[in-house]
JSON list of C-alpha atoms in Angstrom, two decimals:
[
{"chain": "W", "resi": 1, "resn": "MET", "atom": "CA", "xyz": [1.29, 18.83, 10.92]},
{"chain": "W", "resi": 2, "resn": "LYS", "atom": "CA", "xyz": [3.35, 15.92, 9.80]},
{"chain": "W", "resi": 3, "resn": "TYR", "atom": "CA", "xyz": [5.75, 16.40, 6.89]},
{"chain": "W", "resi": 4, "resn": "MET", "atom": "CA", "xyz": [7.76, 13.79, 5.01]},
{"chain": "W", "resi": 5, "resn": "VAL", "atom": "CA", "xyz": [10.83, 14.62, 2.94]},
{"chain": "W", "resi": 6, "resn": "ALA", "atom": "CA", "xyz": [12.13, 12.08, 0.46]},
{"chain": "W", "resi": 7, "resn": "VAL", "atom": "CA", "xyz": [15.92, 12.35, 0.17]},
{"chain": "W", "resi": 8, "resn": "ASP", "atom": "CA", "xyz": [18.31, 10.63, -2.23]},
{"chain": "W", "resi": 9, "resn": "GLY", "atom": "CA", "xyz": [21.42, 12.78, -2.04]},
{"chain": "W", "resi": 10, "resn": "SER", "atom": "CA", "xyz": [20.53, 14.81, -5.16]},
{"chain": "W", "resi": 11, "resn": "SER", "atom": "CA", "xyz": [20.52, 18.61, -5.30]},
{"chain": "W", "resi": 12, "resn": "HIS", "atom": "CA", "xyz": [16.75, 18.59, -5.81]},
{"chain": "W", "resi": 13, "resn": "ALA", "atom": "CA", "xyz": [16.31, 16.51, -2.66]},
{"chain": "W", "resi": 14, "resn": "GLN", "atom": "CA", "xyz": [18.52, 18.98, -0.78]},
{"chain": "W", "resi": 15, "resn": "LYS", "atom": "CA", "xyz": [16.28, 21.80, -1.97]},
{"chain": "W", "resi": 16, "resn": "ALA", "atom": "CA", "xyz": [13.23, 19.82, -0.82]},
{"chain": "W", "resi": 17, "resn": "LEU", "atom": "CA", "xyz": [14.80, 19.54, 2.62]},
{"chain": "W", "resi": 18, "resn": "GLN", "atom": "CA", "xyz": [15.47, 23.28, 2.72]},
{"chain": "W", "resi": 19, "resn": "MET", "atom": "CA", "xyz": [11.83, 23.89, 1.76]},
{"chain": "W", "resi": 20, "resn": "ALA", "atom": "CA", "xyz": [10.67, 21.56, 4.55]},
{"chain": "W", "resi": 21, "resn": "TYR", "atom": "CA", "xyz": [12.63, 23.61, 7.07]},
{"chain": "W", "resi": 22, "resn": "ARG", "atom": "CA", "xyz": [10.49, 26.61, 6.11]},
{"chain": "W", "resi": 23, "resn": "PHE", "atom": "CA", "xyz": [7.27, 24.73, 6.82]},
{"chain": "W", "resi": 24, "resn": "VAL", "atom": "CA", "xyz": [8.02, 22.71, 9.95]},
{"chain": "W", "resi": 25, "resn": "GLY", "atom": "CA", "xyz": [7.04, 24.64, 13.04]},
{"chain": "W", "resi": 26, "resn": "GLU", "atom": "CA", "xyz": [6.99, 23.99, 16.75]},
{"chain": "W", "resi": 27, "resn": "GLY", "atom": "CA", "xyz": [5.01, 20.85, 17.47]},
{"chain": "W", "resi": 28, "resn": "ASP", "atom": "CA", "xyz": [5.21, 19.61, 13.86]},
{"chain": "W", "resi": 29, "resn": "GLU", "atom": "CA", "xyz": [6.86, 16.33, 12.94]},
{"chain": "W", "resi": 30, "resn": "LEU", "atom": "CA", "xyz": [9.34, 15.69, 10.14]},
{"chain": "W", "resi": 31, "resn": "VAL", "atom": "CA", "xyz": [9.85, 12.23, 8.65]},
{"chain": "W", "resi": 32, "resn": "ILE", "atom": "CA", "xyz": [13.03, 11.77, 6.63]},
{"chain": "W", "resi": 33, "resn": "LEU", "atom": "CA", "xyz": [12.70, 8.98, 4.07]},
{"chain": "W", "resi": 34, "resn": "SER", "atom": "CA", "xyz": [15.30, 7.52, 1.75]},
{"chain": "W", "resi": 35, "resn": "VAL", "atom": "CA", "xyz": [14.47, 4.65, -0.57]},
{"chain": "W", "resi": 36, "resn": "GLY", "atom": "CA", "xyz": [17.15, 2.53, -2.18]},
{"chain": "W", "resi": 37, "resn": "ASN", "atom": "CA", "xyz": [15.94, 1.44, -5.61]},
{"chain": "W", "resi": 38, "resn": "PHE", "atom": "CA", "xyz": [16.61, -2.23, -5.01]},
{"chain": "W", "resi": 39, "resn": "GLN", "atom": "CA", "xyz": [15.21, -4.81, -7.41]},
{"chain": "W", "resi": 40, "resn": "SER", "atom": "CA", "xyz": [16.38, -8.27, -6.43]},
{"chain": "W", "resi": 41, "resn": "ASN", "atom": "CA", "xyz": [14.74, -9.89, -9.47]},
{"chain": "W", "resi": 42, "resn": "ARG", "atom": "CA", "xyz": [17.13, -8.06, -11.80]},
{"chain": "W", "resi": 43, "resn": "LEU", "atom": "CA", "xyz": [20.14, -8.89, -9.64]},
{"chain": "W", "resi": 44, "resn": "ARG", "atom": "CA", "xyz": [19.29, -12.60, -9.64]},
{"chain": "W", "resi": 45, "resn": "GLU", "atom": "CA", "xyz": [20.07, -12.62, -13.37]},
{"chain": "W", "resi": 46, "resn": "PHE", "atom": "CA", "xyz": [23.71, -11.89, -12.52]},
{"chain": "W", "resi": 47, "resn": "PHE", "atom": "CA", "xyz": [24.29, -13.04, -8.91]},
{"chain": "W", "resi": 48, "resn": "ASP", "atom": "CA", "xyz": [23.52, -16.01, -6.71]},
{"chain": "W", "resi": 49, "resn": "GLU", "atom": "CA", "xyz": [21.48, -15.58, -3.51]},
{"chain": "W", "resi": 50, "resn": "ALA", "atom": "CA", "xyz": [24.57, -14.70, -1.46]},
{"chain": "W", "resi": 51, "resn": "GLY", "atom": "CA", "xyz": [25.48, -11.96, -3.94]},
{"chain": "W", "resi": 52, "resn": "VAL", "atom": "CA", "xyz": [21.93, -10.56, -3.89]},
{"chain": "W", "resi": 53, "resn": "ALA", "atom": "CA", "xyz": [21.92, -10.58, -0.07]},
{"chain": "W", "resi": 54, "resn": "GLU", "atom": "CA", "xyz": [25.26, -8.74, 0.04]},
{"chain": "W", "resi": 55, "resn": "ALA", "atom": "CA", "xyz": [24.02, -6.14, -2.44]},
{"chain": "W", "resi": 56, "resn": "LYS", "atom": "CA", "xyz": [20.86, -5.66, -0.38]},
{"chain": "W", "resi": 57, "resn": "THR", "atom": "CA", "xyz": [22.89, -5.17, 2.81]},
{"chain": "W", "resi": 58, "resn": "LYS", "atom": "CA", "xyz": [25.11, -2.57, 1.12]},
{"chain": "W", "resi": 59, "resn": "ALA", "atom": "CA", "xyz": [22.13, -0.74, -0.41]},
{"chain": "W", "resi": 60, "resn": "LEU", "atom": "CA", "xyz": [20.35, -0.56, 2.94]},
{"chain": "W", "resi": 61, "resn": "ALA", "atom": "CA", "xyz": [23.50, 0.67, 4.68]},
{"chain": "W", "resi": 62, "resn": "GLY", "atom": "CA", "xyz": [23.74, 3.49, 2.13]},
{"chain": "W", "resi": 63, "resn": "VAL", "atom": "CA", "xyz": [20.19, 4.72, 2.63]},
{"chain": "W", "resi": 64, "resn": "GLU", "atom": "CA", "xyz": [20.47, 4.36, 6.42]},
{"chain": "W", "resi": 65, "resn": "LYS", "atom": "CA", "xyz": [23.59, 6.54, 6.38]},
{"chain": "W", "resi": 66, "resn": "LEU", "atom": "CA", "xyz": [21.82, 9.21, 4.31]},
{"chain": "W", "resi": 67, "resn": "VAL", "atom": "CA", "xyz": [18.78, 9.16, 6.62]},
{"chain": "W", "resi": 68, "resn": "ASN", "atom": "CA", "xyz": [20.93, 9.44, 9.77]},
{"chain": "W", "resi": 69, "resn": "GLU", "atom": "CA", "xyz": [22.96, 12.34, 8.36]},
{"chain": "W", "resi": 70, "resn": "THR", "atom": "CA", "xyz": [19.80, 14.14, 7.25]},
{"chain": "W", "resi": 71, "resn": "MET", "atom": "CA", "xyz": [18.15, 13.62, 10.64]},
{"chain": "W", "resi": 72, "resn": "GLU", "atom": "CA", "xyz": [21.20, 15.08, 12.39]},
{"chain": "W", "resi": 73, "resn": "HIS", "atom": "CA", "xyz": [21.07, 18.10, 10.08]},
{"chain": "W", "resi": 74, "resn": "ALA", "atom": "CA", "xyz": [17.36, 18.63, 10.77]},
{"chain": "W", "resi": 75, "resn": "GLN", "atom": "CA", "xyz": [17.92, 18.36, 14.52]},
{"chain": "W", "resi": 76, "resn": "SER", "atom": "CA", "xyz": [20.77, 20.88, 14.30]},
{"chain": "W", "resi": 77, "resn": "ARG", "atom": "CA", "xyz": [18.26, 23.26, 12.70]},
{"chain": "W", "resi": 78, "resn": "GLY", "atom": "CA", "xyz": [16.10, 23.00, 15.82]},
{"chain": "W", "resi": 79, "resn": "ILE", "atom": "CA", "xyz": [13.49, 20.51, 14.63]},
{"chain": "W", "resi": 80, "resn": "ALA", "atom": "CA", "xyz": [12.65, 18.45, 17.71]},
{"chain": "W", "resi": 81, "resn": "LYS", "atom": "CA", "xyz": [10.39, 15.76, 16.28]},
{"chain": "W", "resi": 82, "resn": "VAL", "atom": "CA", "xyz": [12.41, 14.02, 13.57]},
{"chain": "W", "resi": 83, "resn": "THR", "atom": "CA", "xyz": [12.12, 10.38, 12.62]},
{"chain": "W", "resi": 84, "resn": "GLY", "atom": "CA", "xyz": [13.91, 8.50, 9.88]},
{"chain": "W", "resi": 85, "resn": "LYS", "atom": "CA", "xyz": [12.93, 5.70, 7.55]},
{"chain": "W", "resi": 86, "resn": "ALA", "atom": "CA", "xyz": [15.40, 3.82, 5.35]},
{"chain": "W", "resi": 87, "resn": "GLU", "atom": "CA", "xyz": [13.68, 1.49, 2.89]},
{"chain": "W", "resi": 88, "resn": "LEU", "atom": "CA", "xyz": [14.48, -0.61, -0.16]},
{"chain": "W", "resi": 89, "resn": "GLY", "atom": "CA", "xyz": [12.15, -1.03, -3.13]},
{"chain": "W", "resi": 90, "resn": "HIS", "atom": "CA", "xyz": [10.61, 1.03, -5.89]},
{"chain": "W", "resi": 91, "resn": "PRO", "atom": "CA", "xyz": [10.90, 4.62, -4.62]},
{"chain": "W", "resi": 92, "resn": "ARG", "atom": "CA", "xyz": [7.59, 5.84, -6.02]},
{"chain": "W", "resi": 93, "resn": "THR", "atom": "CA", "xyz": [5.49, 3.11, -4.42]},
{"chain": "W", "resi": 94, "resn": "VAL", "atom": "CA", "xyz": [7.41, 3.14, -1.13]},
{"chain": "W", "resi": 95, "resn": "ILE", "atom": "CA", "xyz": [6.95, 6.92, -0.80]},
{"chain": "W", "resi": 96, "resn": "VAL", "atom": "CA", "xyz": [3.19, 6.73, -1.39]},
{"chain": "W", "resi": 97, "resn": "GLU", "atom": "CA", "xyz": [2.68, 3.70, 0.87]},
{"chain": "W", "resi": 98, "resn": "LEU", "atom": "CA", "xyz": [4.79, 5.06, 3.73]},
{"chain": "W", "resi": 99, "resn": "ALA", "atom": "CA", "xyz": [3.10, 8.48, 3.57]},
{"chain": "W", "resi": 100, "resn": "GLU", "atom": "CA", "xyz": [-0.26, 6.79, 3.96]},
{"chain": "W", "resi": 101, "resn": "LYS", "atom": "CA", "xyz": [0.95, 4.48, 6.75]},
{"chain": "W", "resi": 102, "resn": "GLU", "atom": "CA", "xyz": [2.49, 7.41, 8.65]},
{"chain": "W", "resi": 103, "resn": "ASN", "atom": "CA", "xyz": [-0.56, 9.69, 8.14]},
{"chain": "W", "resi": 104, "resn": "VAL", "atom": "CA", "xyz": [1.63, 12.36, 6.55]},
{"chain": "W", "resi": 105, "resn": "ASP", "atom": "CA", "xyz": [-0.03, 15.70, 5.75]},
{"chain": "W", "resi": 106, "resn": "MET", "atom": "CA", "xyz": [2.53, 16.80, 3.15]},
{"chain": "W", "resi": 107, "resn": "ILE", "atom": "CA", "xyz": [5.21, 15.07, 1.09]},
{"chain": "W", "resi": 108, "resn": "ILE", "atom": "CA", "xyz": [8.10, 17.27, 0.02]},
{"chain": "W", "resi": 109, "resn": "MET", "atom": "CA", "xyz": [10.42, 15.88, -2.63]},
{"chain": "W", "resi": 110, "resn": "GLY", "atom": "CA", "xyz": [12.69, 16.88, -5.46]},
{"chain": "W", "resi": 111, "resn": "ALA", "atom": "CA", "xyz": [12.05, 16.63, -9.17]},
{"chain": "W", "resi": 112, "resn": "ARG", "atom": "CA", "xyz": [14.50, 14.52, -11.13]},
{"chain": "W", "resi": 113, "resn": "GLY", "atom": "CA", "xyz": [14.46, 16.39, -14.41]},
{"chain": "W", "resi": 114, "resn": "LEU", "atom": "CA", "xyz": [13.83, 13.47, -16.75]},
{"chain": "W", "resi": 115, "resn": "GLY", "atom": "CA", "xyz": [13.88, 14.25, -20.44]},
{"chain": "W", "resi": 116, "resn": "ALA", "atom": "CA", "xyz": [10.68, 14.07, -22.52]},
{"chain": "W", "resi": 117, "resn": "VAL", "atom": "CA", "xyz": [11.42, 10.57, -23.88]},
{"chain": "W", "resi": 118, "resn": "GLU", "atom": "CA", "xyz": [12.36, 9.11, -20.47]},
{"chain": "W", "resi": 119, "resn": "ARG", "atom": "CA", "xyz": [9.28, 10.63, -18.88]},
{"chain": "W", "resi": 120, "resn": "LEU", "atom": "CA", "xyz": [7.06, 9.19, -21.62]},
{"chain": "W", "resi": 121, "resn": "VAL", "atom": "CA", "xyz": [8.55, 5.71, -21.32]},
{"chain": "W", "resi": 122, "resn": "ILE", "atom": "CA", "xyz": [9.15, 5.28, -17.58]},
{"chain": "W", "resi": 123, "resn": "GLY", "atom": "CA", "xyz": [7.47, 8.24, -15.95]},
{"chain": "W", "resi": 124, "resn": "SER", "atom": "CA", "xyz": [8.96, 9.98, -12.94]},
{"chain": "W", "resi": 125, "resn": "VAL", "atom": "CA", "xyz": [8.83, 9.34, -9.24]},
{"chain": "W", "resi": 126, "resn": "SER", "atom": "CA", "xyz": [7.44, 12.81, -8.53]},
{"chain": "W", "resi": 127, "resn": "ASP", "atom": "CA", "xyz": [4.67, 12.45, -11.16]},
{"chain": "W", "resi": 128, "resn": "TYR", "atom": "CA", "xyz": [3.63, 9.11, -9.69]},
{"chain": "W", "resi": 129, "resn": "VAL", "atom": "CA", "xyz": [3.62, 10.44, -6.13]},
{"chain": "W", "resi": 130, "resn": "MET", "atom": "CA", "xyz": [1.56, 13.50, -7.12]},
{"chain": "W", "resi": 131, "resn": "LYS", "atom": "CA", "xyz": [-1.05, 11.29, -8.77]},
{"chain": "W", "resi": 132, "resn": "HIS", "atom": "CA", "xyz": [-1.28, 8.55, -6.16]},
{"chain": "W", "resi": 133, "resn": "ALA", "atom": "CA", "xyz": [-0.56, 10.06, -2.73]},
{"chain": "W", "resi": 134, "resn": "ASN", "atom": "CA", "xyz": [-3.42, 11.03, -0.44]},
{"chain": "W", "resi": 135, "resn": "ALA", "atom": "CA", "xyz": [-1.27, 13.76, 1.12]},
{"chain": "W", "resi": 136, "resn": "ASP", "atom": "CA", "xyz": [-0.43, 17.11, -0.45]},
{"chain": "W", "resi": 137, "resn": "VAL", "atom": "CA", "xyz": [2.78, 16.98, -2.49]},
{"chain": "W", "resi": 138, "resn": "LEU", "atom": "CA", "xyz": [5.31, 19.78, -2.91]},
{"chain": "W", "resi": 139, "resn": "ILE", "atom": "CA", "xyz": [7.95, 19.33, -5.62]},
{"chain": "W", "resi": 140, "resn": "ALA", "atom": "CA", "xyz": [11.28, 21.18, -5.40]},
{"chain": "W", "resi": 141, "resn": "LYS", "atom": "CA", "xyz": [12.68, 22.14, -8.79]},
{"chain": "W", "resi": 142, "resn": "GLY", "atom": "CA", "xyz": [15.85, 23.94, -9.82]},
{"chain": "W", "resi": 143, "resn": "ASP", "atom": "CA", "xyz": [19.01, 24.86, -8.00]},
{"chain": "W", "resi": 144, "resn": "ILE", "atom": "CA", "xyz": [19.29, 25.46, -4.27]},
{"chain": "W", "resi": 145, "resn": "PRO", "atom": "CA", "xyz": [19.81, 29.11, -3.39]},
{"chain": "W", "resi": 146, "resn": "VAL", "atom": "CA", "xyz": [22.72, 29.70, -1.07]},
{"chain": "W", "resi": 147, "resn": "GLU", "atom": "CA", "xyz": [21.45, 31.16, 2.21]},
{"chain": "W", "resi": 148, "resn": "SER", "atom": "CA", "xyz": [23.35, 34.39, 1.53]},
{"chain": "W", "resi": 149, "resn": "GLU", "atom": "CA", "xyz": [21.42, 34.72, -1.74]},
{"chain": "W", "resi": 150, "resn": "VAL", "atom": "CA", "xyz": [18.02, 34.51, -0.07]},
{"chain": "W", "resi": 151, "resn": "ILE", "atom": "CA", "xyz": [16.66, 38.00, 0.40]},
{"chain": "W", "resi": 152, "resn": "VAL", "atom": "CA", "xyz": [14.11, 38.62, 3.11]},
{"chain": "W", "resi": 153, "resn": "ASP", "atom": "CA", "xyz": [12.24, 41.89, 2.94]},
{"chain": "W", "resi": 154, "resn": "ASP", "atom": "CA", "xyz": [10.95, 42.80, 6.39]},
{"chain": "W", "resi": 155, "resn": "GLU", "atom": "CA", "xyz": [9.15, 45.91, 5.15]}
]
């Protein structure tokens, strides 16, 4: 199977990554995706083209760093087939489009915990992805359990 984890540095994204580790088996592939929410139209209201280009370069460098660090972590956990994607744009549409392009079987991502008013007005990335992705979607909610707190009952 092919899994994609959307990471943004949040605790919910970290939990999504931990959940992905439970699913990915030998022969499976893991795609690590980070999307910088970059909207050049809004920046053009405040900056000239050089300023927008500099902001874009910095935003891309940030998501590339997060993807590389996450890939290294996944590889240290023994996952052999790991690829990374660092993108700029609207996270919800980039996640859905890339999952389709990459033929992903499951998207694993964190919930953001928007309040009722924010969710009503702008919606959430995870809601959008659940409604529009062709792949299965698993949403990580809540705090990450520390590995010493995870109890495995072998009986």
